Structures are given as C-alpha cells and as structure tokens.
PDB file of C-alpha atoms in Angstrom:
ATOM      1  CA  UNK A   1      46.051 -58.661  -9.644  1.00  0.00           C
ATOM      2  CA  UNK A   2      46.476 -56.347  -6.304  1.00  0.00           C
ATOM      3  CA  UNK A   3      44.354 -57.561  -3.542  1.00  0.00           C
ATOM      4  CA  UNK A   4      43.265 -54.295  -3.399  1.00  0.00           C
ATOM      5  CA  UNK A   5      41.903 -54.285  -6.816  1.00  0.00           C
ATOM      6  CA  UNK A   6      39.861 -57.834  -5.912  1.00  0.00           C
ATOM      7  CA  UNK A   7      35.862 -56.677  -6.416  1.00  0.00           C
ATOM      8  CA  UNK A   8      33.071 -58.932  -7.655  1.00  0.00           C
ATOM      9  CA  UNK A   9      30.228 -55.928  -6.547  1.00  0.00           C
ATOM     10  CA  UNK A  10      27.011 -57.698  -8.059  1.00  0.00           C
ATOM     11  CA  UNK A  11      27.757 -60.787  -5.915  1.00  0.00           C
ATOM     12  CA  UNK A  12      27.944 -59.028  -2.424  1.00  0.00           C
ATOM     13  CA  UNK A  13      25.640 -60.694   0.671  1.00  0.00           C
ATOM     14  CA  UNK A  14      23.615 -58.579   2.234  1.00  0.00           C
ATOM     15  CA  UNK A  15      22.578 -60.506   5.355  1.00  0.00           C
ATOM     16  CA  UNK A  16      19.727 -57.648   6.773  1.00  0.00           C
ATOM     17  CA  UNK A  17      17.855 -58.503   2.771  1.00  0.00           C
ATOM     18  CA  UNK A  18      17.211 -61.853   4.927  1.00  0.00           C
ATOM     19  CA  UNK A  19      14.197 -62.326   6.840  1.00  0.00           C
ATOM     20  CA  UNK A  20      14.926 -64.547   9.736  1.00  0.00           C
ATOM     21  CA  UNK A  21      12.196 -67.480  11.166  1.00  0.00           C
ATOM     22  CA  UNK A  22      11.681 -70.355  13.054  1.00  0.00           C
ATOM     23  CA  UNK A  23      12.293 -73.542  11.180  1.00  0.00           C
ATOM     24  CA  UNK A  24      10.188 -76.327  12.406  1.00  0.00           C
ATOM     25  CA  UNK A  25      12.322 -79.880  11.528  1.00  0.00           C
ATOM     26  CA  UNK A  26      10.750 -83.341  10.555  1.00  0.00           C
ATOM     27  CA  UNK A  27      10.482 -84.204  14.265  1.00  0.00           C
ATOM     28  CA  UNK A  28       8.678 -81.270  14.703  1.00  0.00           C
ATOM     29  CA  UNK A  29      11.258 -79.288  17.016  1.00  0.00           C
ATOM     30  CA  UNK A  30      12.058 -75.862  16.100  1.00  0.00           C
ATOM     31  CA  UNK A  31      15.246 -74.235  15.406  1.00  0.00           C
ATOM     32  CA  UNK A  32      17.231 -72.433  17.792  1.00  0.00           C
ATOM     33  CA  UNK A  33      17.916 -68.547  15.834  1.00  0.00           C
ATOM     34  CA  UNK A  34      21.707 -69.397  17.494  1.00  0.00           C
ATOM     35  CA  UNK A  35      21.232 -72.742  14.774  1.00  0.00           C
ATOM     36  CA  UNK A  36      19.774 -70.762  11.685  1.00  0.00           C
ATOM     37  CA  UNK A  37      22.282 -68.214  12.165  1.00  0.00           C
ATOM     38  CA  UNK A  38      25.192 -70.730  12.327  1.00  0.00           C
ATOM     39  CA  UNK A  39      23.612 -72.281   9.018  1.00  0.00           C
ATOM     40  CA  UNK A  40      23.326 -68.630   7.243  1.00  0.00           C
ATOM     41  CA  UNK A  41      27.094 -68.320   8.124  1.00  0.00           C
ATOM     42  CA  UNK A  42      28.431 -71.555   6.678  1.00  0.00           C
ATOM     43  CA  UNK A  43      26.417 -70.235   3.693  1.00  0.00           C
ATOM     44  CA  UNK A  44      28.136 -67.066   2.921  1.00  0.00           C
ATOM     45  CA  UNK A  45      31.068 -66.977   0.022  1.00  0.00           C
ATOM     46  CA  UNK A  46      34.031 -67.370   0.849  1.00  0.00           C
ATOM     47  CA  UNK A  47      35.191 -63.856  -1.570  1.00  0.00           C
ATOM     48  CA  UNK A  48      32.699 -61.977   0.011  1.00  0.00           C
ATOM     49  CA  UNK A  49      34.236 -62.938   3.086  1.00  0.00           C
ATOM     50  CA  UNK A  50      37.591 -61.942   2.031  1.00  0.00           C
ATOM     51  CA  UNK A  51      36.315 -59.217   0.560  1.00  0.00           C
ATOM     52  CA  UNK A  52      34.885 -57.423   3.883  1.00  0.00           C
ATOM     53  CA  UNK A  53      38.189 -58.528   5.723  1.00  0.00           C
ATOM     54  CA  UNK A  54      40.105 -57.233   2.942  1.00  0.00           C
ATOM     55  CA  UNK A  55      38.307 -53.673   2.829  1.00  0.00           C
ATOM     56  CA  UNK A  56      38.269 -53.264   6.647  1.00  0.00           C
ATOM     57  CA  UNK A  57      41.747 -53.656   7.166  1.00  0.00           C
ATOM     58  CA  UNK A  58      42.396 -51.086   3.987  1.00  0.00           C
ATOM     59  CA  UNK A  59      39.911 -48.430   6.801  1.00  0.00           C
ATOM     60  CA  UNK A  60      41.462 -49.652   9.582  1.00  0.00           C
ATOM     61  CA  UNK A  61      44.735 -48.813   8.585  1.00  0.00           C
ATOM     62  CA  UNK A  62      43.363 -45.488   7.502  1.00  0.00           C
ATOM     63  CA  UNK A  63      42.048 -44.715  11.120  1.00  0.00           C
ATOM     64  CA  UNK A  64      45.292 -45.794  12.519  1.00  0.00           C
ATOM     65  CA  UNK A  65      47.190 -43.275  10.359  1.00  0.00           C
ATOM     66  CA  UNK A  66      44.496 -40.536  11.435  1.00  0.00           C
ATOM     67  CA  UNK A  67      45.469 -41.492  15.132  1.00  0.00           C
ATOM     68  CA  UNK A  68      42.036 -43.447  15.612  1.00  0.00           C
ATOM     69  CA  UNK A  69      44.521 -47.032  16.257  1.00  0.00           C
ATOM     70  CA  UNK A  70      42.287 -48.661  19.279  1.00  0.00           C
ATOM     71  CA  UNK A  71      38.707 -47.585  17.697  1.00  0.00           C
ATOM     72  CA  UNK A  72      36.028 -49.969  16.846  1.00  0.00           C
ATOM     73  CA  UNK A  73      33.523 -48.290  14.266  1.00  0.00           C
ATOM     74  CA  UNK A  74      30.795 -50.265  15.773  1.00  0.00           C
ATOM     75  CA  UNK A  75      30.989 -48.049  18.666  1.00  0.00           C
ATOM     76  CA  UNK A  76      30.410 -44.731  17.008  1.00  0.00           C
ATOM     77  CA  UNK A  77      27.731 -42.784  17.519  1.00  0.00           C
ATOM     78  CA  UNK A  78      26.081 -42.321  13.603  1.00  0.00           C
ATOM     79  CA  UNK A  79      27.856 -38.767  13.535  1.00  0.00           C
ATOM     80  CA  UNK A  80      31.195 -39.791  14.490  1.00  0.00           C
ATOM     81  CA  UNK A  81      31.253 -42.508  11.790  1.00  0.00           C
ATOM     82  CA  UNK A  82      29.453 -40.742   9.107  1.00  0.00           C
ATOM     83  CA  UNK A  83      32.700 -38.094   9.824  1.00  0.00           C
ATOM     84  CA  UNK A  84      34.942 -40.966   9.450  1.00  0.00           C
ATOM     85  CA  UNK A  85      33.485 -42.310   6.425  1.00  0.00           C
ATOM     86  CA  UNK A  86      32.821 -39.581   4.567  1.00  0.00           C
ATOM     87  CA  UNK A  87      37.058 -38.932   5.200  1.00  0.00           C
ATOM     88  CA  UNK A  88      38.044 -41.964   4.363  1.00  0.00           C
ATOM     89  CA  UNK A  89      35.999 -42.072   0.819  1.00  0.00           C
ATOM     90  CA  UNK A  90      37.386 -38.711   0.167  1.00  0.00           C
ATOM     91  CA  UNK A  91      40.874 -39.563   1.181  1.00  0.00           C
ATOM     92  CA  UNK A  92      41.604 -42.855   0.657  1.00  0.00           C
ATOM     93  CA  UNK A  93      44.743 -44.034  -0.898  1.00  0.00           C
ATOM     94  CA  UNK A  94      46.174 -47.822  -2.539  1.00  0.00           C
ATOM     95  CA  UNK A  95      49.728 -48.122  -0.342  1.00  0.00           C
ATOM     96  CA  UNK A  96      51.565 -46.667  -3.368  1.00  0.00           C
ATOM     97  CA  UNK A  97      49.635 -43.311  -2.884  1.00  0.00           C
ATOM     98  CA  UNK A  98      47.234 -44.302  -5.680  1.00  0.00           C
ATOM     99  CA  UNK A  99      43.652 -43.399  -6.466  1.00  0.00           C
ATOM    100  CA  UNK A 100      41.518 -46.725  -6.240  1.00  0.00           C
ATOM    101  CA  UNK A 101      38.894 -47.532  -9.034  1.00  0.00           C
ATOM    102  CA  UNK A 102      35.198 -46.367  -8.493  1.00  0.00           C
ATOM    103  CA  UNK A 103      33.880 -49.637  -8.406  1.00  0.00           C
ATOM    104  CA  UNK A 104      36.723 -50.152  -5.122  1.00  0.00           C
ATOM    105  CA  UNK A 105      35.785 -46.747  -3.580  1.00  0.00           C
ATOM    106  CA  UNK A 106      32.084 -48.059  -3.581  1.00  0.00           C
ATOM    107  CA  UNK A 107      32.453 -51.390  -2.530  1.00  0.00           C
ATOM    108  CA  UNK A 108      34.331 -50.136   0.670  1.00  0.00           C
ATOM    109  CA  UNK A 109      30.917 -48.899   2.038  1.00  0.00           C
ATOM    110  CA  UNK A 110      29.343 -52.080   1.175  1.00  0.00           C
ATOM    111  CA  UNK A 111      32.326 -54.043   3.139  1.00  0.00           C
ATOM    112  CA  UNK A 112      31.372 -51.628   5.739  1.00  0.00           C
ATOM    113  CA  UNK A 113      27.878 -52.446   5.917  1.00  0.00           C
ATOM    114  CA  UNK A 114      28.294 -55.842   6.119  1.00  0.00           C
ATOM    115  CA  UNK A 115      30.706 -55.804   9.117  1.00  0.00           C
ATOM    116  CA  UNK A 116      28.019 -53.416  10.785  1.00  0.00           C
ATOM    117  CA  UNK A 117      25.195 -55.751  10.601  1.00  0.00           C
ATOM    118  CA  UNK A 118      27.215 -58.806  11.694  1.00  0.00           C
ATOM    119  CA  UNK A 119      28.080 -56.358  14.781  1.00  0.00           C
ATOM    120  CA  UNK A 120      24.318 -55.237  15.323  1.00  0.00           C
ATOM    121  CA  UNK A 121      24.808 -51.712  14.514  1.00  0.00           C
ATOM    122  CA  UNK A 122      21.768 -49.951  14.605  1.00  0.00           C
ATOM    123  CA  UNK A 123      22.256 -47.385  11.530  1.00  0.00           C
ATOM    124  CA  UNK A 124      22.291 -48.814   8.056  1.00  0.00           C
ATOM    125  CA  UNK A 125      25.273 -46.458   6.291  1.00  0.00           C
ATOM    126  CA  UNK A 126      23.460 -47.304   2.714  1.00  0.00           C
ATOM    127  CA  UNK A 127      20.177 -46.053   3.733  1.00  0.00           C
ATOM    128  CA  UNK A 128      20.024 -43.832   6.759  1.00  0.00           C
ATOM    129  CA  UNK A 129      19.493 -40.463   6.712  1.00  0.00           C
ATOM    130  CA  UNK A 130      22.429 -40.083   9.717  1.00  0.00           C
ATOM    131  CA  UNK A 131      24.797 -41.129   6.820  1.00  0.00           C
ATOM    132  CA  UNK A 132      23.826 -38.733   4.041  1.00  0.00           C
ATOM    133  CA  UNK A 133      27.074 -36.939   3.697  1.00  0.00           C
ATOM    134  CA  UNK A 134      29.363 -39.962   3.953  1.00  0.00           C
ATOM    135  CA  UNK A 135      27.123 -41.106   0.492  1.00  0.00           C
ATOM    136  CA  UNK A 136      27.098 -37.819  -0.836  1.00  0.00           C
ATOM    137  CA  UNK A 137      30.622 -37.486  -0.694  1.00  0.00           C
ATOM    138  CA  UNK A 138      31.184 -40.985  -2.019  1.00  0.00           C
ATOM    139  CA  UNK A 139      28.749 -40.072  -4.813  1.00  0.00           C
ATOM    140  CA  UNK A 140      31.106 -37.105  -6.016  1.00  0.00           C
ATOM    141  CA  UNK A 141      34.460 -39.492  -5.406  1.00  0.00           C
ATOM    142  CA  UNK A 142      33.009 -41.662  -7.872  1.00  0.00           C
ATOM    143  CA  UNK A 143      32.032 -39.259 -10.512  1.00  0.00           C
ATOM    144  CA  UNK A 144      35.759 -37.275  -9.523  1.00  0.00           C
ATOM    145  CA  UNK A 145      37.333 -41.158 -10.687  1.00  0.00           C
ATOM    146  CA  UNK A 146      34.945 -41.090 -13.643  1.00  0.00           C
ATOM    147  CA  UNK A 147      35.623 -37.566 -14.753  1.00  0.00           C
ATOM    148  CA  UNK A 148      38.962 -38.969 -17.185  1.00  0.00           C
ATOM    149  CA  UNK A 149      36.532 -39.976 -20.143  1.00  0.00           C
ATOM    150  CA  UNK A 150      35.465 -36.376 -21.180  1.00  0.00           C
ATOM    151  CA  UNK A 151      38.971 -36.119 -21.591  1.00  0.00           C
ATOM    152  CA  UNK A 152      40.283 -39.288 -22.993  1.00  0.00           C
ATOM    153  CA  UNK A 153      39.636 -38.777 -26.979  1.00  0.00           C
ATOM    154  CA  UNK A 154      41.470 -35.440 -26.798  1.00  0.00           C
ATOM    155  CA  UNK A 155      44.315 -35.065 -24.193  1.00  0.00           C
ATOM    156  CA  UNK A 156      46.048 -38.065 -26.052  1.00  0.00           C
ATOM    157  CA  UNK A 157      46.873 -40.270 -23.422  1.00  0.00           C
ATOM    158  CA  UNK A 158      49.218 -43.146 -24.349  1.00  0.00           C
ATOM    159  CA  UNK A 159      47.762 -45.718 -22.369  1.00  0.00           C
ATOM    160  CA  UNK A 160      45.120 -46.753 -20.285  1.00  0.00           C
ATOM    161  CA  UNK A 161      47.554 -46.417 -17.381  1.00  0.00           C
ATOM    162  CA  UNK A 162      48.046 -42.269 -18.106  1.00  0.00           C
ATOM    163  CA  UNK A 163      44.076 -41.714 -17.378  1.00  0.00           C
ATOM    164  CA  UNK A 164      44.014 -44.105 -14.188  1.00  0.00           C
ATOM    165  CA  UNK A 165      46.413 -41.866 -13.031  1.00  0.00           C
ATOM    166  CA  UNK A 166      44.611 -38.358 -13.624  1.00  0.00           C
ATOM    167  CA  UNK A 167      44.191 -36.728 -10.565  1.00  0.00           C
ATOM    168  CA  UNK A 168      41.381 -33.574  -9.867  1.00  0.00           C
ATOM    169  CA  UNK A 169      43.777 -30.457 -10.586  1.00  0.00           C
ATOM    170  CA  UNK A 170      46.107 -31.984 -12.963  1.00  0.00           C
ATOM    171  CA  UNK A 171      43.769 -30.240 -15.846  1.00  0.00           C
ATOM    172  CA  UNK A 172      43.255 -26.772 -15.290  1.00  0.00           C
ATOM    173  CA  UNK A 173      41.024 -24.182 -17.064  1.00  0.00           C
ATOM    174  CA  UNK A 174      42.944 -21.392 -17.852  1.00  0.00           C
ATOM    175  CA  UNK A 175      41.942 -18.174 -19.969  1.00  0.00           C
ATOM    176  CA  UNK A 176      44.175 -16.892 -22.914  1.00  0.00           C
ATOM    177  CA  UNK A 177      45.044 -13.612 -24.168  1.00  0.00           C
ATOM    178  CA  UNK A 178      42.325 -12.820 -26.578  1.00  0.00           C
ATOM    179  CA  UNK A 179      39.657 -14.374 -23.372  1.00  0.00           C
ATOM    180  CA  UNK A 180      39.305 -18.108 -24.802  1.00  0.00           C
ATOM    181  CA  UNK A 181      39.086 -20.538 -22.433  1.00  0.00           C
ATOM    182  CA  UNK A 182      41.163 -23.896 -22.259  1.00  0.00           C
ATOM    183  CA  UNK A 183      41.644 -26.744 -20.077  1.00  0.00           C
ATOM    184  CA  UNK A 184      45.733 -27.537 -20.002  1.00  0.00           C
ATOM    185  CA  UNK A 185      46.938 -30.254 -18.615  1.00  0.00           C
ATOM    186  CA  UNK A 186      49.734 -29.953 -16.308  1.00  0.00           C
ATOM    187  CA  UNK A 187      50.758 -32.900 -14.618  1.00  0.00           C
ATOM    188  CA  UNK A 188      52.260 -36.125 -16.474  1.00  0.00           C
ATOM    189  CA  UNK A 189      52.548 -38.570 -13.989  1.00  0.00           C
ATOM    190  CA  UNK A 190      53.770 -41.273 -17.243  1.00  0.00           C
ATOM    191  CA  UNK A 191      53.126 -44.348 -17.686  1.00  0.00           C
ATOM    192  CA  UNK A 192      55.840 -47.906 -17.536  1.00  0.00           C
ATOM    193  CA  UNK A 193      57.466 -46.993 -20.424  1.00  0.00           C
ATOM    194  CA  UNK A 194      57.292 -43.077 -19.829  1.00  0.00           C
ATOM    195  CA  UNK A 195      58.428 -41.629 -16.149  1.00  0.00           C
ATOM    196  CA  UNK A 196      56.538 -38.078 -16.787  1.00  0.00           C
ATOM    197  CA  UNK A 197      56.772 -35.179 -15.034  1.00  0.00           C
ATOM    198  CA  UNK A 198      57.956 -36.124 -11.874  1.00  0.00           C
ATOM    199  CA  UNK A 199      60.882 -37.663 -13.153  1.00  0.00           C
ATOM    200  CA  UNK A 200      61.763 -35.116 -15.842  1.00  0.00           C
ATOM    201  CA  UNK A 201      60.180 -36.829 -18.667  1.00  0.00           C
ATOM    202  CA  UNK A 202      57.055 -34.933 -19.784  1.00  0.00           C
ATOM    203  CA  UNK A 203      55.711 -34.108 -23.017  1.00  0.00           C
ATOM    204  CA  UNK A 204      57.436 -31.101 -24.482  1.00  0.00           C
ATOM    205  CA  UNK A 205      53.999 -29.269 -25.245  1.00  0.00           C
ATOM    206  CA  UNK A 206      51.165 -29.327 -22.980  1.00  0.00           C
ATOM    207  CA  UNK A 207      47.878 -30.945 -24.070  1.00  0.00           C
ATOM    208  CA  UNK A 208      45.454 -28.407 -23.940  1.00  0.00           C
ATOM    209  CA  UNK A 209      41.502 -28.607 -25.015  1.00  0.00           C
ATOM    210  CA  UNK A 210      39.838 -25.216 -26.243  1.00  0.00           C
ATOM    211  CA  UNK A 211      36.360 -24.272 -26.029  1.00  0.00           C
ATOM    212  CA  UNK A 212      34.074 -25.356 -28.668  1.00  0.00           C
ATOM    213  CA  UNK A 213      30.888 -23.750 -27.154  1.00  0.00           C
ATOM    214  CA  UNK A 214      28.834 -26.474 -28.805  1.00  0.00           C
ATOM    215  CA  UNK A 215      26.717 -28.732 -27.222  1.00  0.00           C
ATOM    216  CA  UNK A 216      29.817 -31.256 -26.576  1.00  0.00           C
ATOM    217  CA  UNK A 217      32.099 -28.498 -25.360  1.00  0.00           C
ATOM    218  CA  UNK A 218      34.810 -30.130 -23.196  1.00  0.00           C
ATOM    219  CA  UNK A 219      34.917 -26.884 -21.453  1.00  0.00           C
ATOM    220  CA  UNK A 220      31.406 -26.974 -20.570  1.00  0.00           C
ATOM    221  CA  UNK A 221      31.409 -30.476 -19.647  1.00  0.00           C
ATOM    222  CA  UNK A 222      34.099 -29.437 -17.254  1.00  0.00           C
ATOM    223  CA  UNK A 223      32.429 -26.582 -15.475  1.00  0.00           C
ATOM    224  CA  UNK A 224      29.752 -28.446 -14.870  1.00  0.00           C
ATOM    225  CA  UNK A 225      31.157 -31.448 -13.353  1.00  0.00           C
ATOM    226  CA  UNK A 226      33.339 -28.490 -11.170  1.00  0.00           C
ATOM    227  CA  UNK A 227      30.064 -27.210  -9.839  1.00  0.00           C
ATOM    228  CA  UNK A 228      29.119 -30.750  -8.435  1.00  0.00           C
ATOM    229  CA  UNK A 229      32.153 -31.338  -6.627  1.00  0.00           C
ATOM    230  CA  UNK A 230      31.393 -30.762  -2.912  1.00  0.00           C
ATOM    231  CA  UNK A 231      33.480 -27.996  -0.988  1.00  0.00           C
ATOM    232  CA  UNK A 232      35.665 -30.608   1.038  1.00  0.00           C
ATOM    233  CA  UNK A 233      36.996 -31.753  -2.467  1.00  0.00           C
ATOM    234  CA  UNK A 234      38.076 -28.734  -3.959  1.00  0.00           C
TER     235      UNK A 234
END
C-alpha cells in the first residue's frame, strides 16, 4: 500500500480532548505538568505519529512548490493559514498527479490539527470560526471525490480503478438537437489493462447518461451536486 494511502481516521489522538491536572503520587508529591506531559507523549501511537509526520511532509512539500519553502504554519496569522489550507485541500495532488481518497483529503486537516496543538497554536482549524472556508472547501473536495457513485451503475466503468480516476469535468452535460439533456463522458484516463484516452486507447463510443426526469434522474443528481461546488472549484 502507498504511504500516502496509510489512514486509520477513527483511531486519531486528539491531545486538546485531554484535560490536564496535577497528579499527587503515593509520597504525596505532585507532578511536574513538564512530567505528565512527558507521560501523555510516551502514550501516543506510534501510526498516529507517523501519520501526522507523514501528512505534514505531503503540505510541506505543497508550500514549497507554491514558493512558501522556509514557512512554519504555526506562525500564521488564522487568515494566512486558513488561505493555505483551504489551497492545499482544493489542490492537492499524490506525486503521480493523482486525486487522493476522501477519507486522505480529510485526515490531512486532522494531521494538521494535531501538529498545531503540540505547537500551541491558538486557533483550532476543526472548530474555529477563522477557519470556516478552509472546512467549507474541504467539505465540497470530499463530496467532488464522492460524486463517481451517481455515475458508477451507468457509465460502465471496467474497474474500480476507472472511477478513482474520474476527475470534475471529465463528464459534461451537454444538450442535443431535439433539447434533451445528457451527461457524456469525455475523458478515459484507462485503467492497467486499458491506457485510455491519453494514450490513444479510448472507448470507440462515448458513455453518455440521458435525462430521465424522475426522481433518480442522473441529470438532476448532477445539477445539483454542480450548484454546491464552491466558485474556486469550478
């Protein structure tokens, strides 16, 4: 499995859900927070450790390709990173220019997070109202990733490996002669046994899905998610 594809999401540590106290010990001397903290450490998983390293090199390499190479995030003002953030959600790329899973796109904020508190920033990027774009616009990313199943039962893809690949604007609505509407799909991007389009292999007919103007009308479904898309994504 790619690195970057390494997630376990429901087993993340959130250290600020911890309350922090004195601890009083059997010979009645109390705790140093420098000791509890050390003991909270030694505590933490050793994936979830990986994890955050993993996902903050993946943005760190991002800000060093967006000329941002000697920045530390925990020196932002809470405008300046929301900017970043909601960029890097909206833009980020696996190192063979592929889309990442939802699940990877979301657990990048939570990597975030967790390097934040460890550095005492003051802004929580999962909660604070300074960050509300950067989670809006990771709230669309995830439902642009999603998008593939309307789709799935009737574009007949091959594989599993021909939706992961769908991209926003490789399915178009277009209107035909006689004013019936139709979603076409025009780029095959293939799978490992079929190159697709950019090497000359596609399908000889394009898969197209017509209006049904029922209740489960693909084209419909389509509009709809359109109109949720936020401008910087379109």
């Amino acid at each position: 499995m790619d690195e970057e594809d390494e997630h376990s999401p429901s087993e993340f540590y959130y250290p600020e859900d911890l309350e922090t106290f004195d601890v009083e010990t059997e010979t009645g001397i109390t705790e140093s927070q420098e000791a509890i903290d050390d003991f909270i450490n030694q505590q933490k998983s050793a994936n979830t450790n990986k994890k955050t390293a993993t996902d903050m090199d993946t943005l760190l390499r991002y800000m060093e390709a967006n000329g941002m190479k000697n920045e530390k995030i925990e020196s932002l003002p809470a405008s300046e990173l929301d900017f970043l953030l909601w960029n890097f959600f909206l833009n980020a790329r696996k190192k063979n220019g592929e889309e990442y899973e939802p699940a990877t796109v979301s657990s990048f904020q939570r990597s975030i997070q967790r390097y934040l508190s460890e550095k005492k920033y003051p802004f929580n990027i999962l909660k604070d109202n300074e960050f509300e774009k950067s989670r809006k616009v990771l709230a669309a990313k995830r439902k642009s990733l999603n998008y593939v199943v309307v789709f799935i039962p009737t574009l007949g893809f091959r594989a599993r490996d021909e939706s992961r690949k769908l991209r926003w604007g490789d399915v178009q609505l277009q209107q035909q002669n006689d004013g019936q509407e139709v979603l076409v799909w025009l780029a095959e991007r293939g799978t490992k046994t079929r190159r697709g389009q950019e090497r000359g292999h596609q399908r000889a007919v394009q898969p197209k899905i017509y209006a049904t103007n029922t209740a489960r009308c693909p084209v419909s479904f389509y509009k709809k998610f359109r109109s949720h898309r936020p401008v910087e994504m379109n």
